[in-house]
Amino acid sequence: MKRSTGRNHFFKNLIRYRTLLLMLLPSAVLLIIFSYLPMGGLVLAFKRFNYADGIFGSPWVGLSNFEFFFSSGKAWTVTKNTALYNLAFIAINTALEIFFAIVLSEMAGKWLKKITQSIIFLPYFISWVIVGSIAYSLLSYETGTLNGALRSMGIDPINFYGEDGWWPFIIVAFSAWKGVGYGMVVYLASILGVDSSLHEAAAIDGANIFQRIRYITLPGILPTTITLTLLALGKIFRGNLDLFYQLVGQNGALFDKTDVIDTYVFRMTISSTDVGQTVAIGFYQSVLCFITILIANWIVRKKDENYALF
């Protein structure tokens, strides 16, 4: 009887929420096709793939694909670079997104606010190919705008594409320039969701704008900040291939400071026929991301379980 009651309850809910389930169906199908079915390809991380035998017929090689990656001398470099760059992106981009969102929310003048928001948001729509061209136009040793300005002031030009020390700052700057506008909109929506009566009451009590931001706005957007940070931490070992490849390309002189897991895998993919090795690195990358999000979520749950993702 209990089992029958449970089934009836399930089918009643299925009929009751049929419209919502039908709306969910296309997303669920896409998720299964593009996220879950490809997981079967992870078996290649433990095989030496050949096209004659296919994915499941290729011979097993155990952990030799992983051993190749860790013995190549690049594992620590690309892992460290990926994590450090993403930590910088999270910290700097989040701070700028919140800053600009607060500035826009407090800005007077409807048209001025819209124009400012559009200017900040515009770079998000520029492709990384064009951003790479912009970077080269600015930083080229021979024809770059920046070096041209340095020469006009009697200062020796800088060989940006031959000295890797500049590139952590360049990459973080271009990432912020292109991505801050999108994140700013999310935080702006969160700020608009804060009860305006709190600001009015604080203003009546004599609180200035900085006090209202500190004690009302920032606590009000804290759940959004934590959620977005946790989601970003889940991708901390995934580099933005478009960003790094379009800015750096195949310039080996910069690899020590700019090479991330994704660019390393991309170069292996186009230069090697051993699919198993590239899949093994991708598998290693996914495991690191999974562990990171579990640890970050556990820490947040310890502090306040209401802010945890799960």
Tab-separated table of C-alpha atoms in Angstrom:
chain	number	residue	atom	x	y	z
A	1	MET	CA	0.000	0.000	0.000
A	2	LYS	CA	2.779	2.415	0.885
A	3	ARG	CA	4.545	1.727	-2.384
A	4	SER	CA	1.331	2.201	-4.321
A	5	THR	CA	0.608	5.443	-2.474
A	6	GLY	CA	4.104	6.689	-3.273
A	7	ARG	CA	3.645	5.900	-6.963
A	8	ASN	CA	0.277	7.630	-7.052
A	9	HIS	CA	1.788	10.686	-5.407
A	10	PHE	CA	4.610	10.707	-7.996
A	11	PHE	CA	2.213	10.499	-10.952
A	12	LYS	CA	-0.070	13.152	-9.425
A	13	ASN	CA	2.895	15.524	-9.160
A	14	LEU	CA	3.918	14.608	-12.704
A	15	ILE	CA	0.484	15.604	-14.003
A	16	ARG	CA	0.230	18.631	-11.729
A	17	TYR	CA	3.564	20.116	-12.795
A	18	ARG	CA	3.473	18.901	-16.417
A	19	THR	CA	3.800	22.434	-17.834
A	20	LEU	CA	6.899	23.212	-15.779
A	21	LEU	CA	8.409	19.814	-16.599
A	22	LEU	CA	7.835	20.366	-20.314
A	23	MET	CA	9.595	23.740	-20.022
A	24	LEU	CA	12.495	21.982	-18.290
A	25	LEU	CA	12.695	19.170	-20.853
A	26	PRO	CA	14.806	20.939	-23.558
A	27	SER	CA	17.430	21.977	-20.982
A	28	ALA	CA	17.484	18.484	-19.500
A	29	VAL	CA	17.970	16.910	-22.935
A	30	LEU	CA	20.803	19.315	-23.800
A	31	LEU	CA	22.441	18.645	-20.421
A	32	ILE	CA	22.309	14.892	-20.959
A	33	ILE	CA	23.613	15.076	-24.541
A	34	PHE	CA	26.432	17.572	-24.023
A	35	SER	CA	27.397	16.976	-20.370
A	36	TYR	CA	26.590	13.428	-19.300
A	37	LEU	CA	26.990	11.347	-22.468
A	38	PRO	CA	30.514	12.705	-23.169
A	39	MET	CA	31.593	11.422	-19.733
A	40	GLY	CA	31.863	7.998	-21.327
A	41	GLY	CA	34.889	9.335	-23.200
A	42	LEU	CA	36.807	9.612	-19.903
A	43	VAL	CA	37.674	5.957	-20.348
A	44	LEU	CA	40.241	7.154	-22.921
A	45	ALA	CA	42.338	8.527	-20.059
A	46	PHE	CA	43.245	4.925	-19.250
A	47	LYS	CA	43.686	3.683	-22.827
A	48	ARG	CA	46.021	4.092	-25.796
A	49	PHE	CA	43.457	5.134	-28.349
A	50	ASN	CA	43.606	4.064	-31.974
A	51	TYR	CA	40.953	4.674	-34.594
A	52	ALA	CA	40.895	1.082	-35.799
A	53	ASP	CA	39.740	-0.323	-32.430
A	54	GLY	CA	37.659	2.660	-31.349
A	55	ILE	CA	37.075	3.979	-27.846
A	56	PHE	CA	36.143	0.719	-26.151
A	57	GLY	CA	38.360	-1.561	-28.204
A	58	SER	CA	41.639	0.319	-27.695
A	59	PRO	CA	44.110	-1.331	-25.289
A	60	TRP	CA	44.216	-0.394	-21.606
A	61	VAL	CA	47.387	1.316	-20.383
A	62	GLY	CA	46.477	2.005	-16.770
A	63	LEU	CA	47.879	5.272	-15.451
A	64	SER	CA	50.612	5.713	-18.057
A	65	ASN	CA	48.828	8.694	-19.640
A	66	PHE	CA	48.856	10.471	-16.285
A	67	GLU	CA	52.500	9.501	-15.727
A	68	PHE	CA	53.440	11.153	-19.010
A	69	PHE	CA	51.836	14.437	-17.918
A	70	PHE	CA	53.471	14.491	-14.489
A	71	SER	CA	56.879	13.455	-15.839
A	72	SER	CA	56.793	16.108	-18.567
A	73	GLY	CA	57.827	18.819	-16.089
A	74	LYS	CA	54.837	20.969	-17.042
A	75	ALA	CA	52.217	19.638	-14.614
A	76	TRP	CA	53.121	21.880	-11.684
A	77	THR	CA	53.687	24.974	-13.860
A	78	VAL	CA	50.368	24.879	-15.713
A	79	THR	CA	48.409	23.883	-12.589
A	80	LYS	CA	49.934	26.701	-10.545
A	81	ASN	CA	49.399	29.255	-13.314
A	82	THR	CA	45.777	28.202	-13.799
A	83	ALA	CA	44.954	28.455	-10.084
A	84	LEU	CA	46.775	31.753	-9.512
A	85	TYR	CA	45.270	33.445	-12.558
A	86	ASN	CA	41.763	32.375	-11.629
A	87	LEU	CA	42.230	33.505	-8.037
A	88	ALA	CA	43.331	36.906	-9.363
A	89	PHE	CA	40.357	37.011	-11.730
A	90	ILE	CA	37.929	36.180	-8.923
A	91	ALA	CA	39.376	38.700	-6.466
A	92	ILE	CA	39.915	41.639	-8.829
A	93	ASN	CA	36.893	41.155	-11.077
A	94	THR	CA	34.529	40.648	-8.138
A	95	ALA	CA	35.822	43.767	-6.382
A	96	LEU	CA	35.459	45.849	-9.565
A	97	GLU	CA	32.029	44.427	-10.355
A	98	ILE	CA	30.733	45.311	-6.894
A	99	PHE	CA	32.388	48.746	-7.019
A	100	PHE	CA	30.870	49.712	-10.378
A	101	ALA	CA	27.485	48.254	-9.419
A	102	ILE	CA	27.423	50.395	-6.277
A	103	VAL	CA	28.554	53.482	-8.198
A	104	LEU	CA	25.797	52.992	-10.773
A	105	SER	CA	23.152	52.362	-8.107
A	106	GLU	CA	24.058	55.606	-6.367
A	107	MET	CA	24.507	57.640	-9.529
A	108	ALA	CA	21.999	60.407	-10.184
A	109	GLY	CA	20.665	60.993	-13.660
A	110	LYS	CA	18.896	58.292	-15.676
A	111	TRP	CA	20.687	58.930	-18.967
A	112	LEU	CA	24.120	59.272	-17.373
A	113	LYS	CA	23.587	55.965	-15.604
A	114	LYS	CA	22.545	54.199	-18.814
A	115	ILE	CA	25.460	55.593	-20.819
A	116	THR	CA	27.980	54.642	-18.125
A	117	GLN	CA	26.551	51.124	-17.846
A	118	SER	CA	26.675	50.667	-21.626
A	119	ILE	CA	30.311	51.824	-21.797
A	120	ILE	CA	31.365	49.380	-19.067
A	121	PHE	CA	29.291	46.527	-20.535
A	122	LEU	CA	30.380	47.021	-24.177
A	123	PRO	CA	33.743	45.145	-24.026
A	124	TYR	CA	31.880	41.970	-23.035
A	125	PHE	CA	30.526	41.725	-26.586
A	126	ILE	CA	33.960	42.038	-28.229
A	127	SER	CA	35.409	38.673	-29.269
A	128	TRP	CA	38.745	37.551	-27.865
A	129	VAL	CA	40.157	37.518	-31.400
A	130	ILE	CA	39.608	41.263	-31.609
A	131	VAL	CA	40.899	41.728	-28.049
A	132	GLY	CA	44.092	39.921	-29.083
A	133	SER	CA	44.458	42.336	-32.008
A	134	ILE	CA	43.875	45.303	-29.699
A	135	ALA	CA	46.537	43.985	-27.309
A	136	TYR	CA	49.044	43.573	-30.143
A	137	SER	CA	48.297	47.078	-31.427
A	138	LEU	CA	49.013	48.459	-27.966
A	139	LEU	CA	51.993	46.295	-26.979
A	140	SER	CA	53.904	45.528	-30.191
A	141	TYR	CA	57.578	46.421	-29.911
A	142	GLU	CA	57.831	47.973	-33.366
A	143	THR	CA	54.410	49.520	-33.973
A	144	GLY	CA	52.598	49.396	-30.634
A	145	THR	CA	50.854	52.527	-29.402
A	146	LEU	CA	52.340	52.223	-25.923
A	147	ASN	CA	55.905	51.828	-27.162
A	148	GLY	CA	55.344	54.682	-29.594
A	149	ALA	CA	54.405	56.892	-26.665
A	150	LEU	CA	57.478	55.746	-24.730
A	151	ARG	CA	59.755	56.545	-27.685
A	152	SER	CA	58.236	60.004	-28.031
A	153	MET	CA	59.142	60.670	-24.382
A	154	GLY	CA	62.706	59.457	-24.874
A	155	ILE	CA	62.135	56.199	-22.963
A	156	ASP	CA	63.348	52.857	-24.272
A	157	PRO	CA	60.501	50.701	-25.619
A	158	ILE	CA	59.499	47.508	-23.804
A	159	ASN	CA	59.562	44.156	-25.555
A	160	PHE	CA	56.301	42.870	-24.086
A	161	TYR	CA	56.198	39.814	-26.347
A	162	GLY	CA	59.726	38.802	-25.339
A	163	GLU	CA	59.562	39.371	-21.564
A	164	ASP	CA	57.094	37.216	-19.629
A	165	GLY	CA	57.205	39.253	-16.403
A	166	TRP	CA	54.638	41.740	-17.695
A	167	TRP	CA	52.027	39.212	-18.736
A	168	PRO	CA	50.361	38.319	-15.411
A	169	PHE	CA	49.374	41.995	-15.135
A	170	ILE	CA	48.398	42.278	-18.810
A	171	ILE	CA	46.199	39.170	-18.747
A	172	VAL	CA	44.447	40.159	-15.500
A	173	ALA	CA	43.878	43.683	-16.856
A	174	PHE	CA	42.312	42.463	-20.127
A	175	SER	CA	40.187	39.908	-18.259
A	176	ALA	CA	38.825	42.651	-16.015
A	177	TRP	CA	38.291	45.060	-18.907
A	178	LYS	CA	36.256	42.527	-20.850
A	179	GLY	CA	34.376	40.712	-18.098
A	180	VAL	CA	33.586	43.248	-15.385
A	181	GLY	CA	30.608	44.712	-17.261
A	182	TYR	CA	28.702	41.413	-17.282
A	183	GLY	CA	29.290	40.701	-13.597
A	184	MET	CA	28.421	44.282	-12.721
A	185	VAL	CA	24.904	43.792	-14.111
A	186	VAL	CA	24.368	40.775	-11.833
A	187	TYR	CA	25.429	42.712	-8.741
A	188	LEU	CA	23.429	45.744	-9.824
A	189	ALA	CA	20.305	43.585	-9.976
A	190	SER	CA	21.138	42.262	-6.505
A	191	ILE	CA	21.560	45.808	-5.151
A	192	LEU	CA	18.200	46.837	-6.614
A	193	GLY	CA	16.672	43.934	-4.689
A	194	VAL	CA	17.771	45.390	-1.338
A	195	ASP	CA	14.841	46.966	0.523
A	196	SER	CA	14.953	50.714	-0.204
A	197	SER	CA	13.218	51.473	3.108
A	198	LEU	CA	16.404	50.450	4.901
A	199	HIS	CA	18.330	53.163	3.069
A	200	GLU	CA	15.608	55.706	3.782
A	201	ALA	CA	15.571	54.863	7.490
A	202	ALA	CA	19.382	55.022	7.657
A	203	ALA	CA	19.405	58.409	5.900
A	204	ILE	CA	16.847	59.755	8.373
A	205	ASP	CA	19.058	58.542	11.239
A	206	GLY	CA	21.960	60.529	9.788
A	207	ALA	CA	23.938	57.773	8.022
A	208	ASN	CA	26.034	59.051	5.129
A	209	ILE	CA	26.373	57.287	1.789
A	210	PHE	CA	29.472	55.323	2.809
A	211	GLN	CA	27.842	54.082	5.999
A	212	ARG	CA	24.740	53.001	4.077
A	213	ILE	CA	26.899	51.121	1.565
A	214	ARG	CA	28.882	49.422	4.315
A	215	TYR	CA	26.009	48.426	6.601
A	216	ILE	CA	23.129	47.946	4.146
A	217	THR	CA	24.255	47.450	0.532
A	218	LEU	CA	27.228	45.147	1.080
A	219	PRO	CA	25.431	42.830	3.559
A	220	GLY	CA	22.432	42.837	1.223
A	221	ILE	CA	24.429	41.473	-1.719
A	222	LEU	CA	26.501	39.063	0.388
A	223	PRO	CA	24.475	35.947	-0.604
A	224	THR	CA	24.931	36.797	-4.302
A	225	THR	CA	28.655	37.409	-3.782
A	226	ILE	CA	29.160	34.081	-1.999
A	227	THR	CA	27.155	32.120	-4.572
A	228	LEU	CA	29.013	33.607	-7.546
A	229	THR	CA	32.366	33.129	-5.814
A	230	LEU	CA	31.602	29.477	-5.095
A	231	LEU	CA	30.610	28.923	-8.736
A	232	ALA	CA	33.830	30.626	-9.854
A	233	LEU	CA	35.900	28.488	-7.466
A	234	GLY	CA	34.386	25.411	-9.086
A	235	LYS	CA	36.175	26.451	-12.303
A	236	ILE	CA	39.412	27.587	-10.676
A	237	PHE	CA	41.457	24.964	-12.521
A	238	ARG	CA	39.879	25.752	-15.884
A	239	GLY	CA	41.627	28.468	-17.820
A	240	ASN	CA	39.872	30.640	-20.362
A	241	LEU	CA	41.400	29.229	-23.562
A	242	ASP	CA	40.179	32.157	-25.678
A	243	LEU	CA	41.772	34.704	-23.360
A	244	PHE	CA	45.179	33.058	-23.060
A	245	TYR	CA	45.484	31.770	-26.609
A	246	GLN	CA	44.382	34.970	-28.330
A	247	LEU	CA	46.643	37.162	-26.188
A	248	VAL	CA	49.703	34.904	-26.089
A	249	GLY	CA	49.262	32.514	-29.017
A	250	GLN	CA	52.181	30.151	-29.676
A	251	ASN	CA	54.797	32.493	-28.202
A	252	GLY	CA	57.010	30.037	-26.316
A	253	ALA	CA	58.958	32.848	-24.643
A	254	LEU	CA	55.895	33.605	-22.507
A	255	PHE	CA	54.795	30.080	-21.596
A	256	ASP	CA	56.419	29.975	-18.142
A	257	LYS	CA	54.159	32.769	-16.908
A	258	THR	CA	51.119	32.364	-19.161
A	259	ASP	CA	50.689	28.649	-19.876
A	260	VAL	CA	47.572	27.151	-18.253
A	261	ILE	CA	46.107	23.658	-18.376
A	262	ASP	CA	43.744	24.480	-21.244
A	263	THR	CA	46.414	25.975	-23.519
A	264	TYR	CA	48.754	23.067	-22.751
A	265	VAL	CA	46.031	20.551	-23.670
A	266	PHE	CA	45.201	22.513	-26.830
A	267	ARG	CA	48.810	22.419	-28.009
A	268	MET	CA	49.007	18.697	-27.261
A	269	THR	CA	45.794	18.113	-29.208
A	270	ILE	CA	47.077	19.786	-32.385
A	271	SER	CA	50.616	18.386	-32.142
A	272	SER	CA	50.025	14.835	-30.881
A	273	THR	CA	47.923	11.912	-32.067
A	274	ASP	CA	47.685	10.389	-28.572
A	275	VAL	CA	44.161	11.317	-27.533
A	276	GLY	CA	44.496	9.432	-24.240
A	277	GLN	CA	47.090	11.837	-22.887
A	278	THR	CA	44.950	14.908	-23.522
A	279	VAL	CA	41.888	13.216	-22.010
A	280	ALA	CA	43.948	12.259	-18.950
A	281	ILE	CA	44.905	15.907	-18.387
A	282	GLY	CA	41.273	16.956	-18.775
A	283	PHE	CA	40.237	14.289	-16.276
A	284	TYR	CA	42.892	15.523	-13.833
A	285	GLN	CA	41.590	19.065	-14.305
A	286	SER	CA	37.973	18.039	-13.618
A	287	VAL	CA	38.927	16.172	-10.442
A	288	LEU	CA	40.770	19.245	-9.136
A	289	CYS	CA	37.713	21.436	-9.828
A	290	PHE	CA	35.418	18.944	-8.101
A	291	ILE	CA	37.605	18.784	-5.000
A	292	THR	CA	37.910	22.590	-4.901
A	293	ILE	CA	34.160	23.217	-4.983
A	294	LEU	CA	33.586	20.579	-2.291
A	295	ILE	CA	36.163	22.184	0.014
A	296	ALA	CA	34.895	25.729	-0.638
A	297	ASN	CA	31.279	24.694	-0.082
A	298	TRP	CA	32.237	22.861	3.134
A	299	ILE	CA	33.972	25.975	4.473
A	300	VAL	CA	30.953	28.154	3.672
A	301	ARG	CA	28.586	25.611	5.220
A	302	LYS	CA	30.665	25.657	8.424
A	303	LYS	CA	30.261	29.444	8.618
A	304	ASP	CA	26.613	29.691	7.529
A	305	GLU	CA	24.793	26.785	5.881
A	306	ASN	CA	22.248	29.164	4.332
A	307	TYR	CA	24.926	30.424	1.943
A	308	ALA	CA	26.164	26.983	0.854
A	309	LEU	CA	25.356	25.636	-2.610
A	310	PHE	CA	24.521	22.145	-1.305
